[in-house]
Coordinates of C-alpha atoms in Angstrom, one line a residue:
X11 CA 146.1 219.5 221.7
X12 CA 142.9 217.5 221.1
X13 CA 140.5 217.7 223.9
X14 CA 137.7 215.2 224.7
X15 CA 135.2 216.2 222.0
X16 CA 137.8 215.8 219.4
X17 CA 139.1 212.6 220.6
X18 CA 135.4 211.2 220.7
X19 CA 135.3 212.1 216.9
X20 CA 138.3 210.1 216.2
X21 CA 137.2 207.2 218.5
X22 CA 133.9 207.2 216.3
X23 CA 135.9 207.2 213.1
X24 CA 138.0 204.4 213.8
X25 CA 135.0 202.5 215.4
X26 CA 133.3 202.4 211.9
X27 CA 136.3 201.0 210.2
X28 CA 138.4 198.7 212.3
X29 CA 136.1 197.1 215.0
X30 CA 136.0 193.2 214.5
X31 CA 139.0 193.5 212.3
X32 CA 142.4 191.4 212.8
X33 CA 145.8 193.2 213.0
X34 CA 147.8 191.7 210.3
X35 CA 151.1 193.4 211.0
X36 CA 152.6 196.5 212.7
X37 CA 155.1 198.7 211.2
X38 CA 157.2 201.1 213.5
X39 CA 159.5 203.5 211.9
X40 CA 160.4 205.5 215.0
X41 CA 160.0 204.1 218.5
X42 CA 160.9 207.5 220.2
X43 CA 157.6 208.9 221.3
X44 CA 156.9 210.4 224.5
X45 CA 157.5 206.9 225.9
X46 CA 159.7 204.5 223.9
X47 CA 157.7 201.9 221.9
X48 CA 159.1 198.5 223.3
X49 CA 160.9 196.2 220.8
X50 CA 158.1 193.5 221.5
X51 CA 155.2 195.7 220.7
X52 CA 154.6 194.6 217.0
X53 CA 154.6 190.7 218.4
X54 CA 152.2 191.7 221.2
X55 CA 149.5 193.3 218.7
X56 CA 150.0 191.1 215.7
X57 CA 146.9 188.9 215.0
X58 CA 145.0 190.6 217.8
X59 CA 141.2 191.3 216.9
X60 CA 139.8 194.7 217.8
X61 CA 136.6 194.1 219.8
X62 CA 135.8 197.6 220.3
X63 CA 137.4 201.1 220.2
X64 CA 136.6 203.2 223.3
X65 CA 137.7 206.3 224.8
X66 CA 138.4 207.6 228.5
X67 CA 139.2 211.4 228.7
X68 CA 141.6 212.1 226.0
X69 CA 142.8 208.5 225.5
X70 CA 141.8 206.3 222.8
X71 CA 141.6 202.5 223.7
X72 CA 141.8 199.5 221.2
X73 CA 139.9 196.7 223.4
X74 CA 141.1 193.3 221.9
X75 CA 139.1 190.3 221.8
X76 CA 141.6 188.5 224.5
X77 CA 140.7 191.3 227.0
X78 CA 143.9 193.2 226.5
X79 CA 144.1 196.6 225.4
X80 CA 146.3 199.4 223.7
X81 CA 146.2 202.9 224.9
X82 CA 146.8 205.7 222.3
X83 CA 147.4 209.1 223.2
X84 CA 147.6 212.0 220.4
X85 CA 149.8 214.3 222.4
X86 CA 150.0 217.8 221.0
X87 CA 150.3 217.1 217.3
X88 CA 149.3 213.4 216.8
X89 CA 147.3 212.6 213.9
X90 CA 145.5 209.4 212.9
X91 CA 144.8 208.5 209.2
X92 CA 142.8 205.9 207.5
X93 CA 144.0 204.6 204.3
X94 CA 142.5 202.0 201.9
X95 CA 145.5 199.7 200.5
X96 CA 144.0 199.6 197.2
X97 CA 143.7 203.3 196.8
X98 CA 146.6 205.0 198.6
X99 CA 145.8 208.2 197.1
X100 CA 142.6 208.4 199.2
X101 CA 142.6 208.6 202.9
X102 CA 140.9 210.5 205.7
X103 CA 142.5 212.4 208.5
X104 CA 140.5 211.5 211.7
X105 CA 142.6 213.7 214.0
X106 CA 143.7 217.1 215.1
X107 CA 145.8 220.0 214.2
X108 CA 147.2 219.0 210.9
X109 CA 146.5 219.2 206.9
X110 CA 143.8 217.1 205.2
X111 CA 146.7 215.3 203.5
X112 CA 149.0 212.7 204.8
X113 CA 152.5 214.4 205.7
X114 CA 155.8 213.0 203.8
X115 CA 157.3 212.4 207.1
X116 CA 156.7 211.8 210.8
X117 CA 154.8 208.5 210.1
X118 CA 155.8 206.6 213.1
X119 CA 153.4 203.7 213.5
X120 CA 151.5 201.7 210.9
X121 CA 148.9 199.3 211.9
X122 CA 147.7 196.8 209.0
X123 CA 144.4 195.1 208.7
X124 CA 142.9 193.5 205.6
X125 CA 142.5 196.1 202.9
X126 CA 143.1 198.9 205.2
X127 CA 145.8 200.5 207.3
X128 CA 146.0 203.2 210.1
X129 CA 149.0 205.5 210.1
X130 CA 149.8 207.5 213.2
X131 CA 151.9 210.5 212.2
X132 CA 153.1 213.0 215.2
X133 CA 155.6 215.8 214.3
X134 CA 156.3 216.8 217.8
X135 CA 156.3 213.2 219.1
X136 CA 154.4 213.8 222.4
X137 CA 151.8 211.2 221.8
X138 CA 152.3 207.4 222.8
X139 CA 151.3 203.8 222.5
X140 CA 150.9 201.6 225.5
X141 CA 150.1 197.9 225.5
X142 CA 147.9 197.0 228.6
X143 CA 147.8 193.2 229.5
X144 CA 144.3 193.2 231.5
X145 CA 141.2 195.2 232.9
X146 CA 142.9 195.6 236.1
X147 CA 146.2 197.1 234.8
X148 CA 144.0 199.4 232.6
X149 CA 142.0 200.8 235.8
X150 CA 145.2 201.2 237.6
X151 CA 146.7 203.1 234.7
X152 CA 143.7 205.6 234.9
X153 CA 143.6 205.8 238.8
X154 CA 145.0 209.1 239.3
X155 CA 142.6 210.8 236.8
X156 CA 139.4 212.3 237.8
X157 CA 135.8 211.5 236.6
X158 CA 134.9 212.8 233.1
X159 CA 131.9 215.4 233.3
X160 CA 129.4 212.9 231.9
X161 CA 130.0 210.6 234.9
X162 CA 127.6 210.5 237.8
X163 CA 130.4 210.9 240.3
X164 CA 131.0 214.4 238.9
X165 CA 128.4 215.8 241.1
X166 CA 127.7 218.6 243.6
X167 CA 129.1 216.6 246.6
X168 CA 132.4 215.8 244.8
X169 CA 132.8 219.5 243.4
X170 CA 132.2 221.1 246.9
X171 CA 134.4 218.5 248.9
X172 CA 137.1 218.8 246.3
X173 CA 137.4 222.6 246.4
X174 CA 137.2 222.9 250.2
X175 CA 140.0 225.2 251.4
X176 CA 141.7 224.8 248.1
X177 CA 143.7 228.2 247.0
X178 CA 143.6 227.6 243.4
X179 CA 141.4 229.4 240.3
X180 CA 138.6 227.5 239.0
X181 CA 140.0 227.8 235.4
X182 CA 143.1 225.7 236.7
X183 CA 141.0 223.1 238.3
X184 CA 139.0 222.6 235.0
X185 CA 142.3 222.1 233.3
X186 CA 143.6 219.7 236.1
X187 CA 142.8 215.9 234.8
X188 CA 143.1 214.9 238.4
X189 CA 140.0 216.8 239.2
X190 CA 138.0 216.3 235.9
X191 CA 139.1 214.5 233.0
X192 CA 138.8 215.5 229.4
X193 CA 138.2 219.2 229.7
X194 CA 141.0 221.1 228.1
X195 CA 141.8 224.9 227.4
X196 CA 138.9 225.8 224.9
X197 CA 136.2 224.4 226.5
X198 CA 137.0 225.6 230.1
X199 CA 136.8 229.2 228.9
X200 CA 133.3 228.5 227.2
X201 CA 132.2 226.7 230.2
X202 CA 133.0 229.3 232.8
X203 CA 131.4 231.9 230.2
X204 CA 128.2 230.3 230.2
X205 CA 128.5 229.9 234.1
X206 CA 129.2 233.7 234.6
X207 CA 132.4 232.9 236.7
X208 CA 135.4 234.5 236.4
X209 CA 138.2 232.3 235.5
X210 CA 140.5 233.8 238.3
X211 CA 137.9 233.3 241.2
X212 CA 139.2 230.6 243.8
X213 CA 137.4 227.5 243.6
X214 CA 136.9 227.4 247.5
X215 CA 134.7 230.7 247.1
X216 CA 132.2 229.1 244.8
X217 CA 128.6 228.7 245.9
X218 CA 126.4 225.6 245.6
X219 CA 124.7 227.1 242.5
X220 CA 128.2 227.9 241.0
X221 CA 128.9 224.2 241.4
X222 CA 125.4 223.1 239.7
X223 CA 126.3 225.4 236.7
X224 CA 129.8 223.9 236.4
X225 CA 128.2 220.5 236.0
X226 CA 125.4 221.4 234.0
X227 CA 127.5 223.6 231.3
X228 CA 130.6 221.2 231.3
X229 CA 128.1 218.3 229.9
X230 CA 126.2 220.5 227.5
X231 CA 129.3 222.3 226.1
X232 CA 131.2 218.9 225.4
X233 CA 128.1 217.3 224.1
X234 CA 127.3 220.1 221.8
X235 CA 131.0 220.1 220.5
X236 CA 130.6 216.1 220.0
X237 CA 127.6 216.9 217.9
X238 CA 129.2 219.5 215.9
X239 CA 132.0 217.2 215.3
X240 CA 134.7 219.0 217.5
X241 CA 136.4 222.3 217.0
X242 CA 138.5 222.8 214.0
X243 CA 141.1 225.2 215.2
X244 CA 143.2 224.3 212.3
X245 CA 142.3 221.5 210.2
X246 CA 140.5 218.9 212.2
X247 CA 138.7 216.2 210.1
X248 CA 136.4 213.6 211.0
X249 CA 135.8 210.1 209.4
X250 CA 133.8 211.7 206.4
X251 CA 136.6 214.4 205.8
X252 CA 134.5 217.0 207.2
X253 CA 135.6 219.8 209.6
X254 CA 134.2 220.1 212.8
X255 CA 132.0 223.2 213.4
X256 CA 132.1 224.1 217.2
X257 CA 134.4 226.8 216.6
X258 CA 131.7 228.6 215.0
X259 CA 129.8 228.8 218.2
X260 CA 132.8 230.0 220.3
X261 CA 131.5 232.6 222.9
X262 CA 134.8 233.7 224.1
X263 CA 137.7 231.5 222.8
X264 CA 139.8 233.6 220.6
X265 CA 137.5 236.6 220.6
X266 CA 139.7 238.8 222.4
X267 CA 138.7 242.5 222.5
X268 CA 135.3 241.6 220.4
X269 CA 132.0 242.6 222.0
X270 CA 130.4 239.9 224.3
X271 CA 127.7 237.9 222.7
X272 CA 125.6 237.5 225.7
X273 CA 122.2 239.5 225.4
X274 CA 122.0 243.1 227.0
X275 CA 126.0 242.7 228.0
X276 CA 128.2 245.5 227.0
X277 CA 131.3 243.9 227.9
X278 CA 134.4 243.1 225.9
X279 CA 136.1 239.8 225.7
X280 CA 139.6 239.9 227.6
X281 CA 142.5 237.7 227.3
X282 CA 144.7 236.6 230.2
X283 CA 147.3 233.8 231.0
X284 CA 146.5 231.3 233.6
X285 CA 148.7 228.5 234.3
X286 CA 150.6 229.6 231.3
X287 CA 147.4 229.0 229.2
X288 CA 145.3 231.4 227.3
X289 CA 142.1 232.3 229.0
X290 CA 139.2 234.2 227.6
X291 CA 136.5 235.8 229.6
X292 CA 133.9 238.8 229.6
X293 CA 135.1 241.8 231.7
X294 CA 131.5 242.7 232.5
X295 CA 129.3 239.6 233.0
X296 CA 132.1 237.4 234.5
X297 CA 133.3 239.9 237.1

C-alpha cells in the first residue's frame, strides 16, 4: 500500500498537470470499488474546476473552485495514469505497486480534461472515490484520524498522554491511523531503527527522550523519502517517469538476516510479525 511519501509524490504529479483545469467528463466502467461509486458521481464532477490538489495522510484531495472536494484513496493496488489525448501511447504512471505501462484491464475511472485524461486503475479494488460537498463535511471525514507527523500537534505532550496506561507495542501505534496519520509499515520499521527502540516495546514504557526521538525521526524519514521520490518496492513512478530511490536507503526493511548498518553494531536484522505485518529490526541495537 502506498504510504504518505508515495501519495505525496502522486499529489505533486497531479498538481503540475490538472490544477486550474476543468473536468469535461467522467467515464466509469466499474463502480464496485471499496465503496460503490454513486450513479450521480459523473454529474457531480462534470464542469468542476480543480483549484488545487492536496493530501491528508494517505488521501488525495481534489479541491474544486466551488469549495467542494473529491477524495481519492489508492487502497492496496490503485494506480493513477496521466495520458495526453493526442498521443495515447505515451503516459506516466504516477502511483504505486504497478508496471510502468497502463494495464489492459481494471481501468475503473477516467477523468477527462482538455487534452488530458486521468485514469484510475485498481486490480484489487480497495481504493475509492468520494464526493464531499463542503469543508465542514471534509473535516468530519477526517475527524477520527490522528495528526500527521509534520503537524505541531504531534508533540511530546500528545505522545505521552496518548501512551499512558496503553498495553500496546509502539510498532502497532505507529501503524494506527487514529494515533498518527500517514505512517505505514515500511517507514515504521525505519523510524524505530533510528530511534533504537525495539518494535515490541509497550508504548507506555517509553521515556520522554524516546518520544522525542519518535517525533524527530518520523519527520526526517518521511521528508527524506519524499525528497527521494518515495520507495519503489515494485515499480513506483513519479510524474517524470522516474522511480523512487528511498528503498536504496533502507536500514532494516526487507534486510532480514543481513548485518546491521549502524556503525560499530554487530547485530543482524530480524523479521517478526506484529499485527500481521512484517516488522524488521536489529537484534542488538534495538534490544
